Amino acid sequence: MVKVRDVCRHVRSKNAGPYWVTFDFFFDGPENFEKYHASPALSPELFARLYGTDPALVKHIPVADLNMVKISYPRATPQGGVEERDMHSGQQYVRVLDVELD
Amino acid sequence: MDREFADGVKVLVPTGSLGAGVREEEIAYGMARGVHAIASDAGSTDSGAAYLATGKSKNNRGAVKRDLRILMQAQAEYGVPIIIGTAGQAGGDLNLDWTRDIVLELAEELGTSPKIALLRSEQDKAVVKQLNGDGRVKPLPPLGPLDDATIDGCDHIVAAMGVEPYVAALEGGADIILGGRSTDTAVLAAFPIWKRAPWGPAWHAGKTGECGAQCTEERESSGVLLTVTADGFEVAPLSDTNFCTPHSVSAHMLYENTDPFRLVEPGGILDVTRARYAQSDARTVRVTGSEWEPRPYTMKLEGAGGGKFQTLMLVGIQDPDVLRDVDGFHERLLKALYARTRSAIPAEELGEFHISLRMYGWNGTTGRPVPEGTPAPPEIGMLFVATADTQDIANSIAHACNPYFFHYPAVMDKELPSYGFAFTPADVPRGQVYEFKLNHIVEVDDWRELIRTEWIDLAETRNVREAVNG
């Protein structure tokens, strides 16, 4: 089973304004980028399941020149609320590292 | 483009955010290369709503003053304008005034007399309600339509400025521009656009330089030099120990954006889909093909307000019984704390309240179940957070819960343990929870509808003072 961490040299998450989180998946080369960037495992349903977002709003934009795909979703609660645990969403990427891609 | 800029318009970006640490040697390096303007933003929404809601800066005054002193000395010596956007972290009027006072203090200390433009983008609630009523305010996902109660719930509302107010201030002869909330990009793009550089490259250069040296490879420096020309732009670090590559520059378009190709700005969209990045010398990258699509003029509204109040307690736990079953312990203790609070404080006094326990070292950052088979940690830090309508009630909840939080056993028939309190008093009143409440755009016919420019001409003030003093 190939996991995200096996085919990406770097994965990061970051807030994009108070209402959105954006994930950058940097694949370790063009081959794995081509093979996995559109994987059903990285579909909007994954982000709905892991982060409670509305799958209809998830954006998926590949950047072939950088062998990366950008996936963004609206936060379930806006940044900085009563139960905030990750103001910059900088640690949210960890949960996707073990997602199995095939 | 103006003829005097045949070699390009050069904008020095000293740092990613004013107060983060401008380096004198980098400024000297840039100025020696014929810089035409110094531009930097001074904040963002990144660190949360508190800075807009309270009007306070995240950076301390000394750090901002230190950076401004270096820039104002360069301004006085070389006569190039300083352009600062999103002053005082959030760009509300209080944040802007705080920055203005530092600039005035420095001008006095340095004996300089700059002409200062203040661009105010804070919005009156009545005006926002009127615009909303006229159907000119539109929600951005995931939020829905705006209502008056949400507007009233904001302590401060700002509209993010584009380049136009900055261009007007430059046209008016400003030596220093202090802007309220602005898009990071606009602050850096304004000067080249004033000098009639093409808009696509000017905006793209602005986006590239917004975080200073973050678009470079080693990040062993603070600032970058942007040069906008008739057919593109170049970017290079201000430190010669650092360098840009096509990868480092193109990758910056990904940062804090949901779309790496199209960036919505006031009055148009920066489209870099067809941009090409090439190494032009060992440290410099040249970018061509950036495009600007004009659109009807819109500005983004940001509003933030204070909500409920919180009180914290923290204990360290190494007790093996707790660590063997962190999830079960969390669940039982949380339930006990709710019950204890309800029995200790009358309901009419308590109001709506909330308690959370965050098990740092286990799942504190996510609050979600850890994967099955995760080994027990050697210790955890358990953070108690009580949220209530007032600080007094939040404190009362913490006081009521304190004995349980201190002693609650993992195994009921064992002797009571004592966990590791770090502080006395044990509870820490944290103050208000601040939240962003707006994520909307407003359609305007002219940016002047929402932006006010004030001038402080210190040369004039000085002349008057000298005349009075004889």
CSV table of C-alpha atoms in Angstrom, one decimal, chain B residues 80-443:
chain,number,residue,atom,x,y,z
B,80,VAL,CA,12.5,57.5,-2.0
B,81,PRO,CA,9.0,56.9,-0.5
B,82,ILE,CA,8.1,54.3,2.1
B,83,ILE,CA,4.9,52.5,1.6
B,84,ILE,CA,3.5,50.5,4.5
B,85,GLY,CA,0.2,48.5,4.3
B,86,THR,CA,-2.0,46.9,6.9
B,87,ALA,CA,-0.4,49.1,9.6
B,88,GLY,CA,-0.3,47.8,13.2
B,89,GLN,CA,-1.1,44.2,12.2
B,90,ALA,CA,-4.8,44.6,11.3
B,91,GLY,CA,-5.1,47.9,9.5
B,92,GLY,CA,-8.0,49.3,11.6
B,93,ASP,CA,-7.9,53.0,12.6
B,94,LEU,CA,-6.5,52.2,16.1
B,95,ASN,CA,-3.8,50.0,14.5
B,96,LEU,CA,-3.0,52.8,12.0
B,97,ASP,CA,-2.9,55.5,14.7
B,98,TRP,CA,-0.5,53.4,16.7
B,99,THR,CA,1.9,53.2,13.8
B,100,ARG,CA,1.4,56.9,12.9
B,101,ASP,CA,2.5,57.9,16.4
B,102,ILE,CA,5.7,55.8,16.1
B,103,VAL,CA,6.5,57.5,12.8
B,104,LEU,CA,5.9,61.0,14.3
B,105,GLU,CA,8.1,60.1,17.3
B,106,LEU,CA,10.9,59.0,15.0
B,107,ALA,CA,10.7,62.0,12.7
B,108,GLU,CA,11.2,64.1,15.8
B,109,GLU,CA,14.1,62.0,16.9
B,110,LEU,CA,15.7,61.9,13.5
B,111,GLY,CA,15.0,65.6,12.8
B,112,THR,CA,13.3,64.8,9.5
B,113,SER,CA,10.1,66.3,8.0
B,114,PRO,CA,8.4,63.8,5.8
B,115,LYS,CA,5.0,64.4,4.2
B,116,ILE,CA,2.9,61.5,5.5
B,117,ALA,CA,-0.3,60.1,4.0
B,118,LEU,CA,-2.7,58.1,6.2
B,119,LEU,CA,-5.0,55.8,4.2
B,120,ARG,CA,-8.0,54.9,6.4
B,121,SER,CA,-10.0,51.8,5.4
B,122,GLU,CA,-12.0,51.3,8.6
B,123,GLN,CA,-15.7,51.2,7.9
B,124,ASP,CA,-18.6,52.7,9.8
B,125,LYS,CA,-21.1,50.1,10.7
B,126,ALA,CA,-24.0,52.2,9.4
B,127,VAL,CA,-22.3,52.5,6.0
B,128,VAL,CA,-21.8,48.7,5.8
B,129,LYS,CA,-25.5,48.2,6.7
B,130,GLN,CA,-26.5,50.7,4.0
B,131,LEU,CA,-24.3,49.0,1.4
B,132,ASN,CA,-25.6,45.6,2.5
B,133,GLY,CA,-29.2,46.9,2.3
B,134,ASP,CA,-28.5,48.1,-1.2
B,135,GLY,CA,-27.4,44.6,-2.2
B,136,ARG,CA,-23.8,45.6,-2.8
B,137,VAL,CA,-22.3,43.2,-0.2
B,138,LYS,CA,-21.9,39.6,-1.4
B,139,PRO,CA,-20.8,36.6,0.7
B,140,LEU,CA,-17.8,34.5,-0.1
B,141,PRO,CA,-18.1,30.8,0.6
B,142,PRO,CA,-18.4,29.3,3.2
B,143,LEU,CA,-20.4,32.2,4.7
B,144,GLY,CA,-23.9,33.2,3.7
B,145,PRO,CA,-25.6,36.5,3.3
B,146,LEU,CA,-24.8,39.2,5.8
B,147,ASP,CA,-27.3,40.4,8.5
B,148,ASP,CA,-27.3,43.5,10.7
B,149,ALA,CA,-26.7,41.5,13.9
B,150,THR,CA,-23.4,40.2,12.4
B,151,ILE,CA,-22.3,43.7,11.6
B,152,ASP,CA,-23.2,44.9,15.1
B,153,GLY,CA,-21.2,42.0,16.5
B,154,CYS,CA,-18.0,43.3,15.0
B,155,ASP,CA,-15.8,45.7,17.0
B,156,HIS,CA,-14.0,46.9,13.9
B,157,ILE,CA,-14.6,46.4,10.2
B,158,VAL,CA,-12.1,47.2,7.4
B,159,ALA,CA,-12.1,47.0,3.7
B,160,ALA,CA,-9.0,45.7,2.0
B,161,MET,CA,-7.5,48.4,-0.3
B,162,GLY,CA,-6.0,47.8,-3.7
B,163,VAL,CA,-3.4,50.0,-5.4
B,164,GLU,CA,-5.5,53.1,-6.1
B,165,PRO,CA,-5.4,54.9,-2.7
B,166,TYR,CA,-1.6,54.3,-2.7
B,167,VAL,CA,-1.2,55.7,-6.2
B,168,ALA,CA,-3.2,58.8,-5.3
B,169,ALA,CA,-1.1,59.3,-2.2
B,170,LEU,CA,2.1,59.0,-4.3
B,171,GLU,CA,0.6,61.5,-6.8
B,172,GLY,CA,0.0,63.8,-3.8
B,173,GLY,CA,3.7,63.7,-3.0
B,174,ALA,CA,3.8,61.4,0.0
B,175,ASP,CA,7.2,60.5,1.4
B,176,ILE,CA,5.7,58.0,3.8
B,177,ILE,CA,2.3,56.2,3.3
B,178,LEU,CA,0.8,54.4,6.2
B,179,GLY,CA,-2.1,52.3,4.9
B,180,GLY,CA,-4.9,50.6,6.8
B,181,ARG,CA,-6.0,47.1,5.7
B,182,SER,CA,-4.7,46.4,2.2
B,183,THR,CA,-4.0,43.4,0.2
B,184,ASP,CA,-0.3,42.5,0.7
B,185,THR,CA,0.1,42.5,-3.0
B,186,ALA,CA,-1.3,46.0,-3.6
B,187,VAL,CA,1.2,47.6,-1.2
B,188,LEU,CA,4.1,46.3,-3.3
B,189,ALA,CA,2.5,46.8,-6.7
B,190,ALA,CA,1.4,50.4,-6.2
B,191,PHE,CA,4.6,52.2,-6.9
B,192,PRO,CA,5.3,50.4,-10.2
B,193,ILE,CA,1.7,50.9,-11.3
B,194,TRP,CA,2.0,54.7,-10.5
B,195,LYS,CA,5.0,54.7,-12.8
B,196,ARG,CA,2.9,53.1,-15.5
B,197,ALA,CA,4.5,49.7,-15.4
B,198,PRO,CA,2.3,47.0,-16.9
B,199,TRP,CA,-0.3,45.7,-14.3
B,200,GLY,CA,0.2,42.0,-14.7
B,201,PRO,CA,3.9,42.0,-13.9
B,202,ALA,CA,3.5,44.7,-11.2
B,203,TRP,CA,0.8,42.7,-9.3
B,204,HIS,CA,2.7,39.4,-9.8
B,205,ALA,CA,5.9,41.0,-8.4
B,206,GLY,CA,3.8,42.2,-5.5
B,207,LYS,CA,2.5,38.8,-4.8
B,208,THR,CA,6.0,37.3,-5.1
B,209,GLY,CA,7.6,39.7,-2.7
B,210,GLU,CA,4.8,39.9,-0.1
B,211,CYS,CA,6.7,37.7,2.5
B,212,GLY,CA,10.1,39.2,1.8
B,213,ALA,CA,12.7,36.5,1.4
B,214,GLN,CA,10.3,33.7,1.6
B,215,CYS,CA,10.3,33.4,-2.2
B,216,THR,CA,14.1,32.8,-2.0
B,217,GLU,CA,15.9,29.5,-1.6
B,218,GLU,CA,17.8,29.7,1.6
B,219,ARG,CA,15.8,32.3,3.5
B,220,GLU,CA,19.1,33.5,5.1
B,221,SER,CA,17.9,37.0,4.6
B,222,SER,CA,14.9,39.3,5.2
B,223,GLY,CA,14.2,41.2,2.1
B,224,VAL,CA,14.0,41.1,-1.7
B,225,LEU,CA,14.5,43.5,-4.6
B,226,LEU,CA,11.7,43.6,-7.2
B,227,THR,CA,12.4,45.2,-10.6
B,228,VAL,CA,9.3,45.6,-12.8
B,229,THR,CA,10.0,46.2,-16.5
B,230,ALA,CA,8.0,46.7,-19.6
B,231,ASP,CA,7.6,42.9,-20.3
B,232,GLY,CA,7.9,41.2,-16.9
B,233,PHE,CA,9.7,41.5,-13.5
B,234,GLU,CA,12.8,40.2,-11.7
B,235,VAL,CA,13.2,39.2,-8.1
B,236,ALA,CA,16.5,38.8,-6.2
B,237,PRO,CA,17.3,38.6,-2.5
B,238,LEU,CA,18.8,41.6,-0.8
B,239,SER,CA,21.5,39.4,0.8
B,240,ASP,CA,24.2,38.1,-1.4
B,241,THR,CA,24.4,34.9,0.6
B,242,ASN,CA,21.0,34.0,-0.7
B,243,PHE,CA,19.4,33.3,-4.1
B,244,CYS,CA,16.2,32.8,-6.0
B,245,THR,CA,15.4,29.9,-8.3
B,246,PRO,CA,12.4,29.4,-10.7
B,247,HIS,CA,11.1,26.8,-8.2
B,248,SER,CA,11.4,29.1,-5.1
B,249,VAL,CA,9.7,32.0,-6.9
B,250,SER,CA,6.9,30.0,-8.6
B,251,ALA,CA,6.2,28.0,-5.4
B,252,HIS,CA,5.5,31.2,-3.5
B,253,MET,CA,2.2,31.6,-5.5
B,254,LEU,CA,1.0,28.6,-3.5
B,255,TYR,CA,1.4,30.3,-0.2
B,256,GLU,CA,-1.8,31.0,1.8
B,257,ASN,CA,-3.8,30.9,-1.4
B,258,THR,CA,-6.5,28.5,-2.4
B,259,ASP,CA,-5.8,29.0,-6.1
B,260,PRO,CA,-2.1,29.2,-7.2
B,261,PHE,CA,-2.9,30.6,-10.6
B,262,ARG,CA,-5.6,33.3,-10.2
B,263,LEU,CA,-5.6,35.8,-7.4
B,264,VAL,CA,-8.6,38.1,-6.9
B,265,GLU,CA,-7.6,41.7,-6.1
B,266,PRO,CA,-9.6,44.9,-6.0
B,267,GLY,CA,-10.5,45.8,-9.6
B,268,GLY,CA,-9.3,42.6,-11.2
B,269,ILE,CA,-7.7,39.2,-11.2
B,270,LEU,CA,-3.9,38.5,-11.4
B,271,ASP,CA,-3.6,35.4,-13.7
B,272,VAL,CA,-0.3,33.7,-13.7
B,273,THR,CA,-1.4,30.6,-15.6
B,274,ARG,CA,0.9,31.5,-18.5
B,275,ALA,CA,3.7,32.9,-16.4
B,276,ARG,CA,7.2,31.6,-17.2
B,277,TYR,CA,10.1,31.6,-14.7
B,278,ALA,CA,13.8,31.7,-15.8
B,279,GLN,CA,17.1,32.1,-14.0
B,280,SER,CA,18.6,35.3,-15.3
B,281,ASP,CA,21.7,35.3,-13.1
B,282,ALA,CA,23.0,33.2,-10.2
B,283,ARG,CA,20.6,34.9,-7.8
B,284,THR,CA,17.9,36.5,-9.9
B,285,VAL,CA,14.8,35.0,-11.5
B,286,ARG,CA,13.0,36.7,-14.3
B,287,VAL,CA,9.2,36.2,-14.7
B,288,THR,CA,7.2,36.9,-17.9
B,289,GLY,CA,3.7,36.2,-19.0
B,290,SER,CA,1.8,37.5,-15.9
B,291,GLU,CA,-1.6,38.9,-16.9
B,292,TRP,CA,-4.1,41.3,-15.3
B,293,GLU,CA,-7.8,40.9,-16.1
B,294,PRO,CA,-9.7,44.0,-15.1
B,295,ARG,CA,-13.0,43.4,-13.3
B,296,PRO,CA,-15.7,45.5,-11.7
B,297,TYR,CA,-14.3,47.1,-8.6
B,298,THR,CA,-14.8,45.0,-5.4
B,299,MET,CA,-13.1,45.2,-1.9
B,300,LYS,CA,-13.0,42.5,0.7
B,301,LEU,CA,-14.5,43.3,4.1
B,302,GLU,CA,-13.0,41.9,7.3
B,303,GLY,CA,-14.8,42.3,10.6
B,304,ALA,CA,-13.8,41.0,14.0
B,305,GLY,CA,-15.4,41.1,17.4
B,306,GLY,CA,-15.0,39.8,20.9
B,307,GLY,CA,-17.2,37.0,22.1
B,308,LYS,CA,-17.2,35.0,25.3
B,309,PHE,CA,-14.4,34.9,27.9
B,310,GLN,CA,-12.0,32.1,28.8
B,311,THR,CA,-10.1,30.9,31.8
B,312,LEU,CA,-7.3,28.3,31.6
B,313,MET,CA,-5.6,25.8,33.9
B,314,LEU,CA,-2.7,23.5,33.0
B,315,VAL,CA,-1.5,20.3,34.7
B,316,GLY,CA,1.3,17.9,33.8
B,317,ILE,CA,0.4,14.2,34.2
B,318,GLN,CA,2.9,11.3,34.4
B,319,ASP,CA,0.5,9.0,36.4
B,320,PRO,CA,0.7,5.6,34.6
B,321,ASP,CA,-3.0,4.8,35.2
B,322,VAL,CA,-4.0,8.0,33.3
B,323,LEU,CA,-1.5,7.4,30.5
B,324,ARG,CA,-2.7,3.9,29.9
B,325,ASP,CA,-6.2,5.2,29.0
B,326,VAL,CA,-5.9,8.9,28.1
B,327,ASP,CA,-9.2,8.8,26.1
B,328,GLY,CA,-11.2,7.2,28.8
B,329,PHE,CA,-9.8,9.5,31.5
B,330,HIS,CA,-10.5,12.5,29.3
B,331,GLU,CA,-14.1,11.4,28.8
B,332,ARG,CA,-14.8,10.6,32.5
B,333,LEU,CA,-13.1,13.8,33.8
B,334,LEU,CA,-14.9,16.1,31.3
B,335,LYS,CA,-18.2,14.6,32.3
B,336,ALA,CA,-17.4,15.1,36.0
B,337,LEU,CA,-16.3,18.7,35.4
B,338,TYR,CA,-19.6,19.6,33.7
B,339,ALA,CA,-21.6,18.0,36.5
B,340,ARG,CA,-19.4,19.7,39.1
B,341,THR,CA,-19.9,23.1,37.4
B,342,ARG,CA,-23.7,22.7,37.2
B,343,SER,CA,-23.9,21.7,40.9
B,344,ALA,CA,-21.6,24.5,42.1
B,345,ILE,CA,-22.9,27.5,40.2
B,346,PRO,CA,-26.6,28.4,39.9
B,347,ALA,CA,-28.0,28.0,36.4
B,348,GLU,CA,-29.2,31.6,36.1
B,349,GLU,CA,-25.7,32.8,36.9
B,350,LEU,CA,-23.9,30.2,34.8
B,351,GLY,CA,-25.6,30.9,31.5
B,352,GLU,CA,-24.3,29.1,28.5
B,353,PHE,CA,-20.8,27.8,29.1
B,354,HIS,CA,-18.3,25.4,27.6
B,355,ILE,CA,-15.5,23.3,29.0
B,356,SER,CA,-12.8,21.6,27.0
B,357,LEU,CA,-9.9,19.5,28.1
B,358,ARG,CA,-7.0,19.3,25.6
B,359,MET,CA,-4.5,16.4,26.1
B,360,TYR,CA,-1.3,17.8,24.8
B,361,GLY,CA,1.2,15.0,24.2
B,362,TRP,CA,-1.7,12.8,23.1
B,363,ASN,CA,-4.2,14.5,20.8
B,364,GLY,CA,-4.2,18.1,22.0
B,365,THR,CA,-3.7,19.7,18.6
B,366,THR,CA,-6.6,17.8,16.9
B,367,GLY,CA,-8.9,16.6,19.6
B,368,ARG,CA,-9.5,13.6,17.5
B,369,PRO,CA,-9.0,9.9,18.4
B,370,VAL,CA,-5.4,8.7,17.9
B,371,PRO,CA,-4.8,5.7,15.7
B,372,GLU,CA,-5.4,2.3,17.4
B,373,GLY,CA,-2.2,0.9,18.9
B,374,THR,CA,-0.6,4.3,19.6
B,375,PRO,CA,1.8,3.7,22.5
B,376,ALA,CA,1.2,5.6,25.8
B,377,PRO,CA,3.2,8.8,26.0
B,378,PRO,CA,5.6,9.3,29.0
B,379,GLU,CA,3.5,12.3,30.1
B,380,ILE,CA,0.8,14.7,28.9
B,381,GLY,CA,0.0,18.3,29.5
B,382,MET,CA,-3.8,18.6,30.2
B,383,LEU,CA,-5.1,22.1,29.4
B,384,PHE,CA,-8.5,23.1,30.9
B,385,VAL,CA,-10.4,25.8,29.0
B,386,ALA,CA,-13.6,27.2,30.4
B,387,THR,CA,-15.6,29.5,28.2
B,388,ALA,CA,-18.5,31.7,29.6
B,389,ASP,CA,-20.3,35.0,29.1
B,390,THR,CA,-18.1,37.0,31.4
B,391,GLN,CA,-14.5,36.6,32.8
B,392,ASP,CA,-16.0,36.3,36.3
B,393,ILE,CA,-18.1,33.3,35.4
B,394,ALA,CA,-15.3,31.6,33.5
B,395,ASN,CA,-13.1,32.1,36.6
B,396,SER,CA,-15.8,30.7,38.8
B,397,ILE,CA,-16.1,27.6,36.7
B,398,ALA,CA,-12.3,27.1,37.0
B,399,HIS,CA,-12.5,27.6,40.7
B,400,ALA,CA,-15.3,25.1,41.0
B,401,CYS,CA,-13.4,22.5,38.9
B,402,ASN,CA,-10.0,23.0,40.4
B,403,PRO,CA,-10.2,20.2,43.0
B,404,TYR,CA,-11.3,17.7,40.3
B,405,PHE,CA,-8.8,18.9,37.8
B,406,PHE,CA,-6.1,18.5,40.5
B,407,HIS,CA,-7.1,15.1,41.9
B,408,TYR,CA,-9.5,13.2,39.7
B,409,PRO,CA,-8.4,9.5,39.8
B,410,ALA,CA,-8.0,7.3,36.7
B,411,VAL,CA,-8.9,4.3,38.8
B,412,MET,CA,-11.7,5.1,41.2
B,413,ASP,CA,-10.8,2.9,44.2
B,414,LYS,CA,-7.2,4.0,44.3
B,415,GLU,CA,-5.9,6.8,46.6
B,416,LEU,CA,-6.3,10.3,45.1
B,417,PRO,CA,-3.4,11.4,42.9
B,418,SER,CA,-2.1,15.0,42.7
B,419,TYR,CA,-1.2,16.2,39.2
B,420,GLY,CA,1.5,18.7,38.4
B,421,PHE,CA,0.1,22.3,38.6
B,422,ALA,CA,2.5,24.8,37.0
B,423,PHE,CA,1.1,28.0,38.5
B,424,THR,CA,-0.4,29.5,41.6
B,425,PRO,CA,-3.0,30.7,41.5
B,426,ALA,CA,-3.8,27.8,39.3
B,427,ASP,CA,-6.2,29.5,37.0
B,428,VAL,CA,-5.2,32.0,34.3
B,429,PRO,CA,-7.9,34.4,33.1
B,430,ARG,CA,-7.3,34.6,29.4
B,431,GLY,CA,-9.7,37.3,28.4
B,432,GLN,CA,-12.0,37.4,25.4
B,433,VAL,CA,-12.3,35.0,22.5
B,434,TYR,CA,-12.1,37.0,19.2
B,435,GLU,CA,-13.6,35.9,16.0
B,436,PHE,CA,-13.8,37.0,12.4
B,437,LYS,CA,-17.4,37.5,11.4
B,438,LEU,CA,-17.2,38.7,7.9
B,439,ASN,CA,-16.0,37.1,4.7
B,440,HIS,CA,-17.8,39.3,2.2
B,441,ILE,CA,-17.0,41.5,-0.8
B,442,VAL,CA,-18.5,44.9,-1.4
B,443,GLU,CA,-19.0,46.3,-4.9
